[in-house]
XYZ file of C-alpha atoms in Angstrom:
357
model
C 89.216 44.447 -24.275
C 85.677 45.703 -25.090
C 83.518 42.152 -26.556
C 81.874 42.982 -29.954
C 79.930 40.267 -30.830
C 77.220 41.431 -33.362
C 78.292 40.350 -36.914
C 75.647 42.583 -39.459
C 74.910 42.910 -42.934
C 74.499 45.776 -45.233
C 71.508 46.163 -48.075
C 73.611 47.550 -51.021
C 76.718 47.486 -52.713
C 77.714 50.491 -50.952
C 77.391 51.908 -47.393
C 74.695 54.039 -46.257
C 74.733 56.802 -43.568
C 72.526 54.268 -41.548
C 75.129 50.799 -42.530
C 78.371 53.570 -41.192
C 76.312 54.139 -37.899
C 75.303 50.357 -36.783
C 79.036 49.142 -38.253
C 80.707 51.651 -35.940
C 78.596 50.572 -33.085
C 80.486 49.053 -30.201
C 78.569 45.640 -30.180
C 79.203 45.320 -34.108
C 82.502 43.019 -34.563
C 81.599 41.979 -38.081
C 79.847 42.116 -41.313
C 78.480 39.581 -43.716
C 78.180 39.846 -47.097
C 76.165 38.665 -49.792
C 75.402 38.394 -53.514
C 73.029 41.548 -53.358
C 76.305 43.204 -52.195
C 77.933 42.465 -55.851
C 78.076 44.949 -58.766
C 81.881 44.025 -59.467
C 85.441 42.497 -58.200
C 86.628 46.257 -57.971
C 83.201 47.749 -56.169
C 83.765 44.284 -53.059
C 87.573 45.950 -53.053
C 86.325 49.462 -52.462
C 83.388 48.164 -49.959
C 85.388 46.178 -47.876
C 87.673 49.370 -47.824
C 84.997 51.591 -46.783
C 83.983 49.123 -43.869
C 87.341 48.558 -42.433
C 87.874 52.879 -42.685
C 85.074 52.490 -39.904
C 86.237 49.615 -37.647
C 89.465 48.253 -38.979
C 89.119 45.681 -36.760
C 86.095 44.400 -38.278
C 85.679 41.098 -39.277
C 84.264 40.636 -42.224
C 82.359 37.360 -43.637
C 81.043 35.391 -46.183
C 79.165 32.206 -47.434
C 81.227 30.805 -49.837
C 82.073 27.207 -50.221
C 80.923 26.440 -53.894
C 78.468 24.730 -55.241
C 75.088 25.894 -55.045
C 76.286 28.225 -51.762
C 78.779 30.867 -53.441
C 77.811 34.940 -53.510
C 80.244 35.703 -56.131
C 80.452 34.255 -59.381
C 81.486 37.197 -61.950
C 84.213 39.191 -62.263
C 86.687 35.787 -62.740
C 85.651 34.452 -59.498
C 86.608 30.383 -60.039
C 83.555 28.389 -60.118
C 83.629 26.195 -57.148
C 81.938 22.498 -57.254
C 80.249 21.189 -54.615
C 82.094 19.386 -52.329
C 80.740 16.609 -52.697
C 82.560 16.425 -55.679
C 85.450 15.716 -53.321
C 83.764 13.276 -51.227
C 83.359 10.909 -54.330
C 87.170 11.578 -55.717
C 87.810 10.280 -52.429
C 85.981 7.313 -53.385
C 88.387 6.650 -56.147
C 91.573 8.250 -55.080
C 92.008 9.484 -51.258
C 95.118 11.304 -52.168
C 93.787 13.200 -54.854
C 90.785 14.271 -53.093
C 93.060 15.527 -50.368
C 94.765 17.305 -52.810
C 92.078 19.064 -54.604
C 90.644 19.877 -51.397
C 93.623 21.984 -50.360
C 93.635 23.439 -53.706
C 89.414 24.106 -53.496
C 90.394 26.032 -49.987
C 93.292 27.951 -51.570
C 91.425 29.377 -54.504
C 88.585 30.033 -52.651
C 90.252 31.811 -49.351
C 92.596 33.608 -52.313
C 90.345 34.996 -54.365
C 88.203 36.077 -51.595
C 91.246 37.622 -49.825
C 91.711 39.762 -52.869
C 88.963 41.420 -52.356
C 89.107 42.470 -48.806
C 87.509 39.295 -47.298
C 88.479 37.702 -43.912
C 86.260 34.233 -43.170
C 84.326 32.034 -44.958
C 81.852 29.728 -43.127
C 83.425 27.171 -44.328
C 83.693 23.841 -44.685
C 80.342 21.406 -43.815
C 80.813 19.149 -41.645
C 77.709 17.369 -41.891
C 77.482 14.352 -42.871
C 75.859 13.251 -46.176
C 73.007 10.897 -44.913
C 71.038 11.536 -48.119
C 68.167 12.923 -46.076
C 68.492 16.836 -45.992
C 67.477 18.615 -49.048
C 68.891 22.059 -47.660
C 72.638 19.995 -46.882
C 73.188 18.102 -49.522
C 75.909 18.121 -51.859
C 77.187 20.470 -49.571
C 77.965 17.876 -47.880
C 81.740 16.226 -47.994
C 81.018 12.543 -47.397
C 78.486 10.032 -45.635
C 81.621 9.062 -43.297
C 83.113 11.252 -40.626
C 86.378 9.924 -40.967
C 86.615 11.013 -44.423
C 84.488 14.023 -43.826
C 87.010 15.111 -41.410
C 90.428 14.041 -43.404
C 88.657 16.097 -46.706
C 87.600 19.311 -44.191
C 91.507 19.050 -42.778
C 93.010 19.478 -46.219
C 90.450 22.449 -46.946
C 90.966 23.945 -43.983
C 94.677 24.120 -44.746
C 94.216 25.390 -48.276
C 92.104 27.942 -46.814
C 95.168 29.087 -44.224
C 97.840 28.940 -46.942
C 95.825 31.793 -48.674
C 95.570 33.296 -44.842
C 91.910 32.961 -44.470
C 90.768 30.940 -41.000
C 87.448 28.407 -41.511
C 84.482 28.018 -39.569
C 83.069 24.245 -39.573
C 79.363 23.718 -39.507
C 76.524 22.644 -38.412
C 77.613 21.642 -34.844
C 76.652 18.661 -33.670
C 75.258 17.785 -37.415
C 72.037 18.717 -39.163
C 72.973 16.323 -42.567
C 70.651 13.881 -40.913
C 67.530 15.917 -40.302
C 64.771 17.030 -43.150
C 63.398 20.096 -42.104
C 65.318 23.048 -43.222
C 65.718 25.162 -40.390
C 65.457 28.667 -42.423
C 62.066 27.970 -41.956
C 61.394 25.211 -39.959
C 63.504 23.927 -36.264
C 64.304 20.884 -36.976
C 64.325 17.468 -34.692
C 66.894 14.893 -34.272
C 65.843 12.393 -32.297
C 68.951 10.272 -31.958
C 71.069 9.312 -28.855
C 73.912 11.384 -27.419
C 76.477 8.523 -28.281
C 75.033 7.893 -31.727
C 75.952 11.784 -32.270
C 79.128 11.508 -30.960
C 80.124 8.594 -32.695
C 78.992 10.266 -36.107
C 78.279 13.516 -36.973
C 80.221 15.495 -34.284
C 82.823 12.771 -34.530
C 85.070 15.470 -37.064
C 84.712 17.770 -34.338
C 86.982 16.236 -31.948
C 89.494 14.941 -34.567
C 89.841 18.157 -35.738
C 91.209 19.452 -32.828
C 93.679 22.696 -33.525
C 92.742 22.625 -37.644
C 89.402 24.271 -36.381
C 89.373 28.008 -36.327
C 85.448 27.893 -35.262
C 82.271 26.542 -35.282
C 78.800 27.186 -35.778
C 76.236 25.343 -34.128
C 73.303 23.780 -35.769
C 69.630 25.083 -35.573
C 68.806 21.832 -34.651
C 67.058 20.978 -31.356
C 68.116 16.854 -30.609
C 65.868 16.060 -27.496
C 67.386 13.087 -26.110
C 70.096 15.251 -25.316
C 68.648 19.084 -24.344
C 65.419 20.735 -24.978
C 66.917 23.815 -26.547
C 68.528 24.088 -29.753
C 72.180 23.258 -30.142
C 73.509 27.065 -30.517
C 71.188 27.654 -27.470
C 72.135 24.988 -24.815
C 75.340 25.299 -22.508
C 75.219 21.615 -22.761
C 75.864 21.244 -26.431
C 78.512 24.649 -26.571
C 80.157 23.994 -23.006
C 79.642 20.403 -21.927
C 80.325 18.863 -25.224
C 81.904 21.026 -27.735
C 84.428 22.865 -25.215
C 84.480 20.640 -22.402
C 84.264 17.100 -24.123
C 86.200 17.909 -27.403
C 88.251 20.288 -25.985
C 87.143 22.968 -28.641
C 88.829 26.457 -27.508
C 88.011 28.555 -30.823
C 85.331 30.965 -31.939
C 81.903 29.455 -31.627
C 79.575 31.798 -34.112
C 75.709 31.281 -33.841
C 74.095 30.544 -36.676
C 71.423 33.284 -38.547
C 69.567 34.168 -35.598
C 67.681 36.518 -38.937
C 65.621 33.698 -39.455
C 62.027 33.329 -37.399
C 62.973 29.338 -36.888
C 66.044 30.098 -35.416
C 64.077 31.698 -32.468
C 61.858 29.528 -31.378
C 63.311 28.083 -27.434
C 61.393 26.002 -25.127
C 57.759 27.040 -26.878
C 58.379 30.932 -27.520
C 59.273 33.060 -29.853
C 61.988 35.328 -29.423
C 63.233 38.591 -30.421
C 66.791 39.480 -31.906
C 67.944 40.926 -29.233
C 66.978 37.969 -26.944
C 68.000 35.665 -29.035
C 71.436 36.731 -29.494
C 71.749 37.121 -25.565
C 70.522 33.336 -25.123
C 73.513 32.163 -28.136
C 76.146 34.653 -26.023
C 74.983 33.222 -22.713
C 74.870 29.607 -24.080
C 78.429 29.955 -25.378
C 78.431 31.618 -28.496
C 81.847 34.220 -28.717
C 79.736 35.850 -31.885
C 75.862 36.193 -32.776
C 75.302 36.267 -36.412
C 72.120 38.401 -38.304
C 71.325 38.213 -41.545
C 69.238 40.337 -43.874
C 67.710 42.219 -41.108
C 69.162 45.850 -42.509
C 66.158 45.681 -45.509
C 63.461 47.342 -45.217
C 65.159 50.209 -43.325
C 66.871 48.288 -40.406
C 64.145 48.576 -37.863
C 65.223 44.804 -36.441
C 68.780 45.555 -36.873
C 68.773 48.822 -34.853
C 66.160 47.045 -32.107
C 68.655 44.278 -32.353
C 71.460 46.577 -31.475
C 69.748 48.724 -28.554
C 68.338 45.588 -26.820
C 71.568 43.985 -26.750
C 73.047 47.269 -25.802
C 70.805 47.618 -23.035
C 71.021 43.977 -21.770
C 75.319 44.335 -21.206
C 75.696 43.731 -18.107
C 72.679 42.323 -17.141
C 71.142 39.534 -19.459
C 74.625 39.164 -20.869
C 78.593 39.114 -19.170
C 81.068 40.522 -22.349
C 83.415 38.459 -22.061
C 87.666 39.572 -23.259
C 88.193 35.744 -24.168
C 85.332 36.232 -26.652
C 86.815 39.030 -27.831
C 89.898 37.443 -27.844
C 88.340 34.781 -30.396
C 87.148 36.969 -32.791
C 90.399 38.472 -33.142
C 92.002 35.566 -33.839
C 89.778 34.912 -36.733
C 91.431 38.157 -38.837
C 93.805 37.352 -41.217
C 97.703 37.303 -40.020
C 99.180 38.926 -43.048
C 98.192 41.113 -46.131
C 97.037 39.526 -49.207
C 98.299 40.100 -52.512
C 95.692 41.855 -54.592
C 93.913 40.644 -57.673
C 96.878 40.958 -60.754
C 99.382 39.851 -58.179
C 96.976 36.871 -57.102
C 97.314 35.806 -60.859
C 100.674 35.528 -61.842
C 101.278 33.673 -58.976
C 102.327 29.716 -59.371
C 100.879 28.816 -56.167
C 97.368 30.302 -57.252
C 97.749 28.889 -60.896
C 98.595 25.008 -59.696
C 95.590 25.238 -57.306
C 93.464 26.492 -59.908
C 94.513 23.698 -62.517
C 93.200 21.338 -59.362
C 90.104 23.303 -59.179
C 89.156 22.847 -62.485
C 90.182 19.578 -63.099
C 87.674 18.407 -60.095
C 85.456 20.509 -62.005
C 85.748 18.594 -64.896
C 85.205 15.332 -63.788
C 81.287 16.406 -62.283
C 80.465 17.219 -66.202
């Protein structure tokens, strides 16, 4: 089973001769979309349609998970709070908040599904420590235990509307400042202070966990490289330790941060071999098909060029990725609608909503 573990992006809000050339390349498993990809509900249909005419195997992504991080807003796409919003209903009711946050997970995986839209990276895992400006309210709760029991009931909501979840930032980046689209960030706390916290949903999680993205996040009590760069941190601890055996997706390796191991700088192509060799099934890159795609295509022919010898493909990676598509067809939008499933998670939706005003 040939490993393609490049997930892409696209410029426009349709495909290019150049965006039908790199998405039928064999290293390209995925695309993710984003806002500049919106003109309207029925243009996402017929793009999503065009990719998967090309590789209908593709996977293909998105940010959404409301709040302030959510590409689509028109075109009756439900407003999503932040889930925070969640995190302080469970303050006052833990039942409810479970509740809405199956019904946040349905609506959101629904609508998206509707449109031709596999995976969300979603939920946050991180914990709300009150000291990351980039995290935030898109945090759950300060608590893992109630970080985890909220991301549980999402995740399910999310797999009712047949849409798998990817947690993040693995082991935790809530508690750092630095905002590591720009900056690599530090956390300078003990491997059992980690554990006990922040990757603490991890574990619990267990099965409920479709994947994971690591954090951008170098913690040097524990390794030297950043978390979706070290073995230790992807093998040791998140596979061998938690017993984690789904899809581990880097984060944006895009972003010049991101690329910065042990003093250098690296280039896409490296970088995406050092996630794949760490432990990463997938290698995500963002916004590098502007300005004509020079770093996406040198992205592609490096990594191209390093099979086999800088990086192993590896069939249980491939394997992953699969498992992240969608197990049954979703209904499109009208049908979506006058459905009482959609309608009673919606009422949820908006009633959580509500109370944030």
């Amino acid at each position: 089973m040939p490993h393609a573990p490049l997930i892409i992006d696209i410029a426009g809000a349709a495909l290019t001769a150049e965006d039908r050339r790199r998405i039928a390349h064999p290293l390209t498993g995925g695309v993710i979309l984003f806002t500049r990809n919106w003109q309207s509900r029925q243009q996402i249909a017929a793009l999503t349609a065009a990719i998967r005419a090309i590789r209908p195997d593709a996977l293909i992504a998105i940010d959404h998970e409301g709040g302030r991080v959510q590409r689509f807003r028109e075109g009756g796409f439900t407003p999503l709070p932040p889930m925070r919003a969640l995190g302080r209903l469970w303050e006052e009711d833990a039942l409810q908040a479970l509740a809405a946050a199956t019904a946040c997970g349905y609506v959101l995986a629904a609508e998206l599904r509707a449109c031709g839209i596999d995976l969300s990276f979603t939920p946050v895992l991180d914990l709300d420590w009150g000291r990351s400006a980039v995290i935030g309210d898109r945090a759950l709760h300060p608590q893992p235990q109630a970080a985890a029991q909220l991301a549980k009931s999402l995740l399910h909501g999310l797999l009712l509307a047949g849409m798998k979840g990817c947690g993040k930032h693995f082991p935790g980046h809530g508690y750092t400042q630095a905002d590591s689209h720009t900056h690599l960030p530090q956390d300078g706390r003990p491997l059992a202070e980690l554990l006990q916290a922040d990757a603490a949903p991890y574990g619990w999680l267990g099965l409920a966990l479709p994947a994971v993205m690591p954090a951008h996040v170098i913690y040097p009590q524990v390794d030297e490289r950043p978390a979706g760069f070290s073995p230790y941190w992807l093998q040791d601890v998140l596979r061998g330790l938690l017993g984690f055996d789904g899809a581990i997706v880097s984060d944006d390796l895009g972003m010049a941060a991101a690329r910065q191991m042990q003093g250098r700088q690296l280039t896409h192509a490296e970088a995406a071999c050092a996630a794949l060799n760490a432990g990463c099934d997938l290698a995500l890159l963002c916004n590098q098909c502007l300005d004509g795609g020079a770093a996406l295509d040198a992205a592609l022919e490096g990594l191209q060029a390093a099979r086999g010898v800088h990086w192993q493909p590896r069939a249980a990676s491939e394997a992953r990725r699969r498992a992240l598509l969608p197990a049954f067809d979703a209904p499109d939008w009208a049908a979506l609608m006058a459905q009482p499933a959609y309608q009673q998670a919606l009422s949820l939706v908006e009633k959580l909503a509500a109370r944030r005003g």
